[in-house]
Amino acid sequence: MDKQLDNPAGVQGPSVYLFVTCLADLLRPSVAFDSIRLLEDAGCQVTVPLQQTCCGQPAYNSGDFESTVPLAKQVIAVLEPADYVVVPSGSCAGMICQHYPGLLEGEWRERALELSTRTFEITTFLNDVLKARRGKRPPITLPPVTYHDSCAGLRELGIKQQPRELLREFCDSEVAELQQTDVCCGFGGTFCAKMPEISGKMVNDKLNNALATEAQILAGGDLGCLLNIAGRARRMGRDIEVRHIVELLSGDLDGPAIGEGK
Amino acid sequence: MQQHSENFLDNASEALGNKSQAEFRDLMALFTPLVRDAAVQGFEGFDQLRSHVKRIRQHSLDNLDHYLDTYEQHALENGNQVHFARTGDEMNSIVLDICQQHQATRIAKGKSMVTEETGLNDFLQRADLEVKETDLGEYIIQQAGETPSHIVGPALHKTAGEVRELFLDKHELGERDLSEPADLVSEARSVLRRHFLEAQVGIIGANALIAENGYSMLVTNEGNGDLCANLPPVLIICTSVERILPRAEDATAMLRLLVRSATGQPQTCYTSFYSGPRREGDLDGPVETHIVLLDNRRTDILASDYREMLQCIRCGACLNHCPIYTSVGGHAYGWVYQGPMGSILTPLLTSLEQSAALPNACTSCGRCEEVCPSLIPLPELLRDLRHQEMEQKLTPSRWRFGLKMHAWLARHPRLYQFFTGLGIPLLHLVGRRRGSFRRLPMASGWTSQRDFPSPQGKTFMQQYKAGRKAQ
């Protein structure tokens, strides 16, 4: 596990497979490109397996376990060869680490458990495993930032301090905390489409709490939540840039934020 | 209680439309977690105690038959009469029989969710008995003809102003002010005091049944439970089989979790243990006591994958921390139990068909599980119920079909990347100027509340593969 970690800037870093996630693949490829850049800067050898699609959360959370099982096996088989698997999403990493072992049986359960010990959400990997540092490069300058803790990341994987510490290290930026930061934004996968009115109320609360911080950027680690909050901000005509945390950490701030036009 | 859980979405919509109620719920959503957090943080060893009590609860349930026998034996020795009711109707009939044997016409009733479950009040009232709820919250909603909106605070949805109007209307006490909440409490107290004294039968619930001594434990903040139990000559305790615990110390261990999780208090104002009828030399107490133990599908739950739900101690913490409960309030759930615990119990105690919406009223955010004093994996049980809905085809067919299609496509990466490689760039072309869509075919659920952010460009896979080719 510890190989080459003593030398994070070295050429022979650990082999990392990036699990892109379907939302980043389809809607925000920059999240994957920024992730690759951050990992390579920290000395990792990054591979993106081409056989990947989706981790199976939509079917799983809707109770279609039968459709999820073969998909979970496929994901495990694709990702297993890596030293580490890194995922720019708390909920997809949580799916692999927490839910695959419960869903599968026998040999596949063992394989899922084994993979779960080597699979990390990206801020956890950068901060806790690689202890990534900005080094001699100057910090990235950011306007005031607030942070949305996604529920799966927070409660399934304990992601709370990692993005804040990285923002401090990479951007010299202190997070302006949201009121009720541990409350769901109302995304919930298919929930937002099954119960739109309740979901709408929840995301509106989240947006209002974000606006109350007077931050210019709302960052987070899960595209599902971010698309939800950005979409609501657009609908309400509110100006707050919604971006994935890796965009901030890699200084990728020139392109439009989520939901914004050119 | 009449169930209307099938109308969850309509009920929720109506609740969201009531602005003043919605604002009040938002306030409660802020306030109740703070109170609970303060109580838990000020109590060292909360987490160890949670695990300890969970083990005890599991042990009690694993040996339910043994402990029920032991409890019954001790309760009988204490002079109680013990009844088992398989269904709600059976419980109601047993209670009515006891009342009729004593020619009772007036009943003083303490708060009991089990009797809400069986619809006991309606049943007794149809037999011309006068049943008065004596817990202030229950009394208020009984006067208003409403149902509980919260298992711990049944009238949480009512403002002081609404209660004032209600009392002025229902109590014929002439002109009076009632401007302070304290005035409302004193008025309810004086109205109820008469009723306690005149009732021939008292009915209460129980928070725990103690096998080793045959006692039952009840917590209240108003002391009305004790008045129901001690003033009328006949006492009936209505509760359910899974309340059983082996020892008195288990009940007090559970109590330390229950009250902090429920109201943030270290302890309720009144904690009472009822042993049985008045003994020789006792100054007061009922002459005759009955304990009615309801099953109503609980032993089915015990034998099912939802067994852990029986560990629930009815504290209401999962309601207070559920963003869906705090958004729509308790009435939307359409039955006795609300929030995450209600969304599991309602299908299990009634029918999944009628309450199919409830397990879907969940974002799997996990906040309920985090605060549950019984460590019940609530989100997992809700997901399992959604699985059951999928199997029983209760999930709408377009969802079932759509999810299956998506999962199938995801299992065929080349095909998946071919189709997404066609669709996504097209969506980008249409949406790039504005950056998001106000409307999108087949995504009306999403776009009814928020824009759909446009894709950034080609898919990552397209760009990545092109980059690799160029190298």
CSV table of C-alpha atoms in Angstrom, one decimal, chain B residues 77-423:
chain,number,residue,atom,x,y,z
B,77,GLU,CA,-48.1,-13.0,40.0
B,78,ASN,CA,-48.4,-9.2,40.5
B,79,GLY,CA,-52.2,-9.5,40.1
B,80,ASN,CA,-52.5,-8.3,36.5
B,81,GLN,CA,-54.6,-9.9,33.8
B,82,VAL,CA,-52.7,-10.4,30.6
B,83,HIS,CA,-54.2,-10.5,27.2
B,84,PHE,CA,-52.6,-11.2,23.8
B,85,ALA,CA,-54.2,-9.6,20.7
B,86,ARG,CA,-53.1,-10.9,17.3
B,87,THR,CA,-54.7,-7.9,15.4
B,88,GLY,CA,-55.8,-4.4,16.1
B,89,ASP,CA,-59.4,-5.5,16.0
B,90,GLU,CA,-58.7,-8.1,18.7
B,91,MET,CA,-57.1,-5.5,20.9
B,92,ASN,CA,-60.0,-3.1,20.5
B,93,SER,CA,-62.5,-5.9,21.3
B,94,ILE,CA,-60.6,-6.9,24.4
B,95,VAL,CA,-60.5,-3.3,25.7
B,96,LEU,CA,-64.2,-2.8,25.0
B,97,ASP,CA,-65.1,-6.0,26.8
B,98,ILE,CA,-63.2,-4.9,29.9
B,99,CYS,CA,-64.9,-1.5,29.8
B,100,GLN,CA,-68.4,-3.1,29.4
B,101,GLN,CA,-67.8,-5.6,32.2
B,102,HIS,CA,-67.4,-2.6,34.4
B,103,GLN,CA,-70.2,-0.6,32.9
B,104,ALA,CA,-67.7,2.1,32.1
B,105,THR,CA,-68.9,5.1,30.2
B,106,ARG,CA,-65.9,7.4,30.6
B,107,ILE,CA,-62.4,6.6,29.7
B,108,ALA,CA,-59.3,8.7,30.5
B,109,LYS,CA,-56.6,7.9,28.0
B,110,GLY,CA,-52.9,8.5,28.0
B,111,LYS,CA,-50.8,8.8,24.8
B,112,SER,CA,-50.3,5.5,23.0
B,113,MET,CA,-49.3,5.1,19.4
B,114,VAL,CA,-50.4,1.5,19.5
B,115,THR,CA,-54.0,2.5,20.2
B,116,GLU,CA,-53.7,5.0,17.3
B,117,GLU,CA,-52.6,2.1,15.2
B,118,THR,CA,-55.7,0.0,16.2
B,119,GLY,CA,-58.1,3.0,16.0
B,120,LEU,CA,-59.2,2.3,19.6
B,121,ASN,CA,-60.8,5.7,20.2
B,122,ASP,CA,-63.1,5.4,17.3
B,123,PHE,CA,-64.0,1.9,18.2
B,124,LEU,CA,-64.9,2.7,21.8
B,125,GLN,CA,-66.8,5.8,20.8
B,126,ARG,CA,-68.9,3.8,18.4
B,127,ALA,CA,-69.9,1.8,21.4
B,128,ASP,CA,-71.0,5.0,23.1
B,129,LEU,CA,-68.1,5.4,25.4
B,130,GLU,CA,-66.7,8.8,26.1
B,131,VAL,CA,-62.9,8.6,25.5
B,132,LYS,CA,-60.8,11.6,26.4
B,133,GLU,CA,-57.2,11.9,25.5
B,134,THR,CA,-55.2,13.5,28.4
B,135,ASP,CA,-51.8,14.1,26.9
B,136,LEU,CA,-52.0,17.8,26.0
B,137,GLY,CA,-50.9,17.2,22.4
B,138,GLU,CA,-53.3,14.3,22.0
B,139,TYR,CA,-56.1,16.3,23.7
B,140,ILE,CA,-55.6,19.1,21.3
B,141,ILE,CA,-55.7,17.0,18.1
B,142,GLN,CA,-58.7,15.0,19.5
B,143,GLN,CA,-60.6,18.3,20.0
B,144,ALA,CA,-59.6,19.4,16.5
B,145,GLY,CA,-60.6,16.1,15.0
B,146,GLU,CA,-57.1,15.6,13.6
B,147,THR,CA,-54.4,12.9,13.7
B,148,PRO,CA,-50.9,13.0,15.1
B,149,SER,CA,-48.3,14.7,13.0
B,150,HIS,CA,-45.4,13.4,15.1
B,151,ILE,CA,-45.1,10.3,17.2
B,152,VAL,CA,-43.7,12.2,20.2
B,153,GLY,CA,-45.4,15.6,19.7
B,154,PRO,CA,-48.7,14.8,18.1
B,155,ALA,CA,-49.8,18.4,17.9
B,156,LEU,CA,-46.5,19.9,16.8
B,157,HIS,CA,-48.2,21.3,13.7
B,158,LYS,CA,-50.5,23.5,15.8
B,159,THR,CA,-49.6,27.0,16.8
B,160,ALA,CA,-50.6,28.5,20.1
B,161,GLY,CA,-53.0,30.8,18.2
B,162,GLU,CA,-54.7,27.8,16.6
B,163,VAL,CA,-55.0,26.1,20.0
B,164,ARG,CA,-56.5,29.2,21.5
B,165,GLU,CA,-59.2,29.4,18.8
B,166,LEU,CA,-59.8,25.7,19.3
B,167,PHE,CA,-60.2,26.0,23.1
B,168,LEU,CA,-62.4,29.0,22.9
B,169,ASP,CA,-64.6,27.1,20.5
B,170,LYS,CA,-64.7,23.8,22.3
B,171,HIS,CA,-64.7,24.7,26.0
B,172,GLU,CA,-67.9,26.5,27.1
B,173,LEU,CA,-66.2,28.6,29.7
B,174,GLY,CA,-67.4,32.0,28.8
B,175,GLU,CA,-65.3,35.1,27.9
B,176,ARG,CA,-61.6,34.8,28.6
B,177,ASP,CA,-58.3,35.8,27.2
B,178,LEU,CA,-56.0,32.8,26.8
B,179,SER,CA,-53.3,35.0,25.3
B,180,GLU,CA,-50.4,33.1,26.9
B,181,PRO,CA,-49.5,29.5,26.2
B,182,ALA,CA,-49.5,29.0,30.0
B,183,ASP,CA,-53.2,30.0,30.0
B,184,LEU,CA,-53.9,27.3,27.5
B,185,VAL,CA,-52.1,24.7,29.6
B,186,SER,CA,-54.0,25.6,32.7
B,187,GLU,CA,-57.3,25.5,31.0
B,188,ALA,CA,-56.6,22.1,29.5
B,189,ARG,CA,-55.5,20.9,33.0
B,190,SER,CA,-58.7,22.1,34.7
B,191,VAL,CA,-60.9,20.6,32.0
B,192,LEU,CA,-59.0,17.3,32.2
B,193,ARG,CA,-58.8,17.1,36.0
B,194,ARG,CA,-62.6,16.6,36.2
B,195,HIS,CA,-62.3,13.9,33.6
B,196,PHE,CA,-59.6,12.0,35.5
B,197,LEU,CA,-61.8,11.9,38.6
B,198,GLU,CA,-64.9,10.8,36.8
B,199,ALA,CA,-63.4,8.1,34.5
B,200,GLN,CA,-64.0,4.5,35.4
B,201,VAL,CA,-61.3,3.2,33.2
B,202,GLY,CA,-57.8,4.5,32.5
B,203,ILE,CA,-55.9,3.5,29.3
B,204,ILE,CA,-52.2,4.1,28.9
B,205,GLY,CA,-49.3,2.8,26.8
B,206,ALA,CA,-45.9,1.6,27.8
B,207,ASN,CA,-42.3,2.4,26.7
B,208,ALA,CA,-41.0,-0.9,28.0
B,209,LEU,CA,-42.2,-4.2,29.5
B,210,ILE,CA,-39.8,-5.7,32.0
B,211,ALA,CA,-39.7,-9.5,32.0
B,212,GLU,CA,-37.9,-10.0,35.3
B,213,ASN,CA,-40.5,-8.4,37.4
B,214,GLY,CA,-43.6,-8.0,35.2
B,215,TYR,CA,-43.5,-4.2,35.4
B,216,SER,CA,-44.2,-1.8,32.6
B,217,MET,CA,-42.4,1.5,32.2
B,218,LEU,CA,-44.0,4.8,31.0
B,219,VAL,CA,-42.4,8.2,30.5
B,220,THR,CA,-44.4,11.4,30.2
B,221,ASN,CA,-43.7,15.1,30.7
B,222,GLU,CA,-47.1,16.0,32.0
B,223,GLY,CA,-47.9,13.3,34.6
B,224,ASN,CA,-51.1,12.5,32.9
B,225,GLY,CA,-50.1,8.9,32.5
B,226,ASP,CA,-50.0,8.5,36.3
B,227,LEU,CA,-53.4,10.1,36.7
B,228,CYS,CA,-54.9,7.8,34.1
B,229,ALA,CA,-53.2,4.8,35.8
B,230,ASN,CA,-54.0,5.6,39.4
B,231,LEU,CA,-57.3,7.5,39.7
B,232,PRO,CA,-59.8,5.3,37.8
B,233,PRO,CA,-60.6,1.9,39.4
B,234,VAL,CA,-59.6,0.0,36.3
B,235,LEU,CA,-56.3,0.4,34.4
B,236,ILE,CA,-55.7,-1.1,30.9
B,237,ILE,CA,-52.2,-0.9,29.5
B,238,CYS,CA,-52.2,-1.2,25.7
B,239,THR,CA,-48.8,-1.9,24.2
B,240,SER,CA,-47.1,-4.2,21.7
B,241,VAL,CA,-45.0,-7.3,22.1
B,242,GLU,CA,-41.7,-5.9,21.0
B,243,ARG,CA,-41.5,-3.5,24.0
B,244,ILE,CA,-40.2,-6.4,26.1
B,245,LEU,CA,-36.8,-6.1,27.8
B,246,PRO,CA,-35.2,-8.7,30.1
B,247,ARG,CA,-34.3,-6.6,33.2
B,248,ALA,CA,-35.2,-3.3,34.9
B,249,GLU,CA,-31.7,-2.0,34.3
B,250,ASP,CA,-32.2,-2.6,30.5
B,251,ALA,CA,-35.3,-0.4,30.6
B,252,THR,CA,-33.4,2.4,32.4
B,253,ALA,CA,-30.5,2.1,30.0
B,254,MET,CA,-32.9,2.5,27.1
B,255,LEU,CA,-34.5,5.4,28.8
B,256,ARG,CA,-31.2,7.3,28.8
B,257,LEU,CA,-31.1,7.1,25.1
B,258,LEU,CA,-34.8,7.6,24.5
B,259,VAL,CA,-35.3,10.9,26.2
B,260,ARG,CA,-32.2,12.6,24.9
B,261,SER,CA,-33.0,11.4,21.4
B,262,ALA,CA,-36.6,12.5,21.6
B,263,THR,CA,-36.7,15.8,23.4
B,264,GLY,CA,-33.1,16.5,24.3
B,265,GLN,CA,-33.9,16.3,28.0
B,266,PRO,CA,-31.7,14.2,30.2
B,267,GLN,CA,-34.9,12.7,31.6
B,268,THR,CA,-38.6,13.2,31.3
B,269,CYS,CA,-40.5,14.8,34.1
B,270,TYR,CA,-42.2,11.6,35.0
B,271,THR,CA,-40.9,8.1,34.7
B,272,SER,CA,-43.3,5.5,36.2
B,273,PHE,CA,-43.2,1.8,36.7
B,274,TYR,CA,-46.5,0.0,37.0
B,275,SER,CA,-46.6,-3.3,38.9
B,276,GLY,CA,-50.2,-4.1,39.1
B,277,PRO,CA,-53.4,-3.4,41.1
B,278,ARG,CA,-53.4,-1.8,44.5
B,279,ARG,CA,-52.2,-4.2,47.2
B,280,GLU,CA,-53.4,-4.4,50.7
B,281,GLY,CA,-52.3,-1.3,52.6
B,282,ASP,CA,-51.7,0.7,49.4
B,283,LEU,CA,-53.2,4.2,49.7
B,284,ASP,CA,-54.2,4.4,46.1
B,285,GLY,CA,-54.0,2.7,42.7
B,286,PRO,CA,-56.4,0.9,40.4
B,287,VAL,CA,-58.4,-2.1,41.8
B,288,GLU,CA,-58.0,-4.1,38.6
B,289,THR,CA,-55.3,-3.9,35.9
B,290,HIS,CA,-55.1,-5.4,32.5
B,291,ILE,CA,-52.2,-5.6,30.1
B,292,VAL,CA,-53.1,-6.0,26.4
B,293,LEU,CA,-50.2,-7.0,24.2
B,294,LEU,CA,-50.6,-6.4,20.5
B,295,ASP,CA,-48.9,-8.4,17.8
B,296,ASN,CA,-50.4,-6.9,14.6
B,297,ARG,CA,-47.8,-8.4,12.2
B,298,ARG,CA,-44.8,-7.8,14.5
B,299,THR,CA,-44.0,-11.5,14.7
B,300,ASP,CA,-44.1,-11.5,10.9
B,301,ILE,CA,-41.6,-8.7,10.9
B,302,LEU,CA,-39.5,-10.7,13.4
B,303,ALA,CA,-39.3,-13.5,10.9
B,304,SER,CA,-38.5,-11.2,8.0
B,305,ASP,CA,-35.5,-9.2,6.7
B,306,TYR,CA,-36.9,-6.1,8.4
B,307,ARG,CA,-36.4,-7.5,11.9
B,308,GLU,CA,-34.1,-4.6,13.0
B,309,MET,CA,-37.1,-2.3,12.7
B,310,LEU,CA,-38.5,-3.9,15.9
B,311,GLN,CA,-35.6,-2.3,17.8
B,312,CYS,CA,-37.2,1.1,17.3
B,313,ILE,CA,-37.9,2.8,20.7
B,314,ARG,CA,-40.2,5.5,19.2
B,315,CYS,CA,-38.1,8.5,20.0
B,316,GLY,CA,-38.8,10.4,16.8
B,317,ALA,CA,-35.2,11.5,16.2
B,318,CYS,CA,-35.4,10.1,12.7
B,319,LEU,CA,-38.4,12.3,12.0
B,320,ASN,CA,-36.7,15.5,13.4
B,321,HIS,CA,-33.6,14.9,11.3
B,322,CYS,CA,-35.3,13.8,8.0
B,323,PRO,CA,-35.3,16.6,5.5
B,324,ILE,CA,-38.4,15.1,3.8
B,325,TYR,CA,-40.4,14.9,7.1
B,326,THR,CA,-39.4,18.4,8.0
B,327,SER,CA,-40.4,19.6,4.5
B,328,VAL,CA,-43.8,18.0,4.3
B,329,GLY,CA,-44.8,17.4,7.9
B,330,GLY,CA,-46.3,14.2,9.5
B,331,HIS,CA,-49.8,14.3,8.0
B,332,ALA,CA,-48.5,13.7,4.5
B,333,TYR,CA,-47.5,10.2,5.5
B,334,GLY,CA,-51.2,9.4,5.9
B,335,TRP,CA,-51.0,7.1,8.9
B,336,VAL,CA,-49.9,6.7,12.6
B,337,TYR,CA,-46.1,6.7,12.1
B,338,GLN,CA,-44.2,9.3,10.1
B,339,GLY,CA,-40.8,10.0,8.7
B,340,PRO,CA,-38.2,7.3,8.1
B,341,MET,CA,-39.5,4.9,10.8
B,342,GLY,CA,-43.1,5.5,9.5
B,343,SER,CA,-42.1,4.9,5.9
B,344,ILE,CA,-40.8,1.4,7.0
B,345,LEU,CA,-43.5,0.6,9.6
B,346,THR,CA,-46.5,1.6,7.6
B,347,PRO,CA,-45.9,-0.8,4.7
B,348,LEU,CA,-45.0,-3.6,7.1
B,349,LEU,CA,-48.0,-3.1,9.4
B,350,THR,CA,-50.5,-2.3,6.7
B,351,SER,CA,-49.7,-3.0,3.0
B,352,LEU,CA,-46.9,-2.1,0.7
B,353,GLU,CA,-49.3,-1.6,-2.1
B,354,GLN,CA,-51.2,1.1,-0.3
B,355,SER,CA,-48.1,2.8,1.0
B,356,ALA,CA,-45.8,2.3,-2.0
B,357,ALA,CA,-44.9,6.0,-2.1
B,358,LEU,CA,-43.4,6.1,1.4
B,359,PRO,CA,-40.2,4.0,0.9
B,360,ASN,CA,-39.5,6.4,-2.0
B,361,ALA,CA,-39.7,9.4,0.2
B,362,CYS,CA,-36.0,9.1,0.9
B,363,THR,CA,-32.8,10.5,-0.6
B,364,SER,CA,-30.7,7.9,1.3
B,365,CYS,CA,-29.0,10.8,3.0
B,366,GLY,CA,-28.4,8.7,6.1
B,367,ARG,CA,-29.1,11.4,8.7
B,368,CYS,CA,-31.7,9.3,10.3
B,369,GLU,CA,-29.4,6.3,10.7
B,370,GLU,CA,-26.8,8.6,12.2
B,371,VAL,CA,-29.0,9.8,15.0
B,372,CYS,CA,-31.0,6.6,15.6
B,373,PRO,CA,-30.5,5.5,19.2
B,374,SER,CA,-31.3,1.9,18.2
B,375,LEU,CA,-28.8,2.0,15.3
B,376,ILE,CA,-31.4,0.8,12.9
B,377,PRO,CA,-30.1,0.9,9.3
B,378,LEU,CA,-33.1,2.9,8.2
B,379,PRO,CA,-31.9,3.9,4.7
B,380,GLU,CA,-31.1,0.2,4.0
B,381,LEU,CA,-34.5,-1.0,5.1
B,382,LEU,CA,-36.1,1.6,2.9
B,383,ARG,CA,-34.0,0.5,0.0
B,384,ASP,CA,-35.0,-3.1,0.7
B,385,LEU,CA,-38.7,-2.0,0.6
B,386,ARG,CA,-38.0,-0.4,-2.8
B,387,HIS,CA,-36.5,-3.7,-3.9
B,388,GLN,CA,-39.7,-5.4,-2.8
B,389,GLU,CA,-41.8,-2.9,-4.8
B,390,MET,CA,-39.6,-3.6,-7.8
B,391,GLU,CA,-40.2,-7.3,-7.4
B,392,GLN,CA,-43.9,-6.9,-6.9
B,393,LYS,CA,-44.1,-4.5,-9.9
B,394,LEU,CA,-45.4,-1.7,-7.7
B,395,THR,CA,-42.8,0.6,-9.1
B,396,PRO,CA,-44.3,2.4,-12.2
B,397,SER,CA,-43.5,0.5,-15.3
B,398,ARG,CA,-41.7,3.4,-17.0
B,399,TRP,CA,-39.3,3.6,-14.1
B,400,ARG,CA,-38.7,-0.2,-14.0
B,401,PHE,CA,-38.2,-0.3,-17.8
B,402,GLY,CA,-36.0,2.9,-17.8
B,403,LEU,CA,-33.7,1.6,-15.0
B,404,LYS,CA,-33.3,-1.8,-16.6
B,405,MET,CA,-32.5,-0.2,-20.0
B,406,HIS,CA,-29.9,2.1,-18.4
B,407,ALA,CA,-28.3,-0.8,-16.4
B,408,TRP,CA,-28.3,-3.0,-19.5
B,409,LEU,CA,-26.7,-0.3,-21.6
B,410,ALA,CA,-24.1,0.4,-18.9
B,411,ARG,CA,-23.1,-3.3,-19.1
B,412,HIS,CA,-22.2,-2.8,-22.7
B,413,PRO,CA,-19.6,-0.1,-22.7
B,414,ARG,CA,-19.0,0.2,-26.4
B,415,LEU,CA,-22.7,0.5,-27.1
B,416,TYR,CA,-23.1,2.9,-24.1
B,417,GLN,CA,-20.3,5.1,-25.4
B,418,PHE,CA,-21.7,5.0,-28.9
B,419,PHE,CA,-25.1,6.2,-27.9
B,420,THR,CA,-23.8,8.8,-25.4
B,421,GLY,CA,-21.3,9.9,-28.0
B,422,LEU,CA,-24.2,10.7,-30.3
B,423,GLY,CA,-26.6,12.3,-27.8
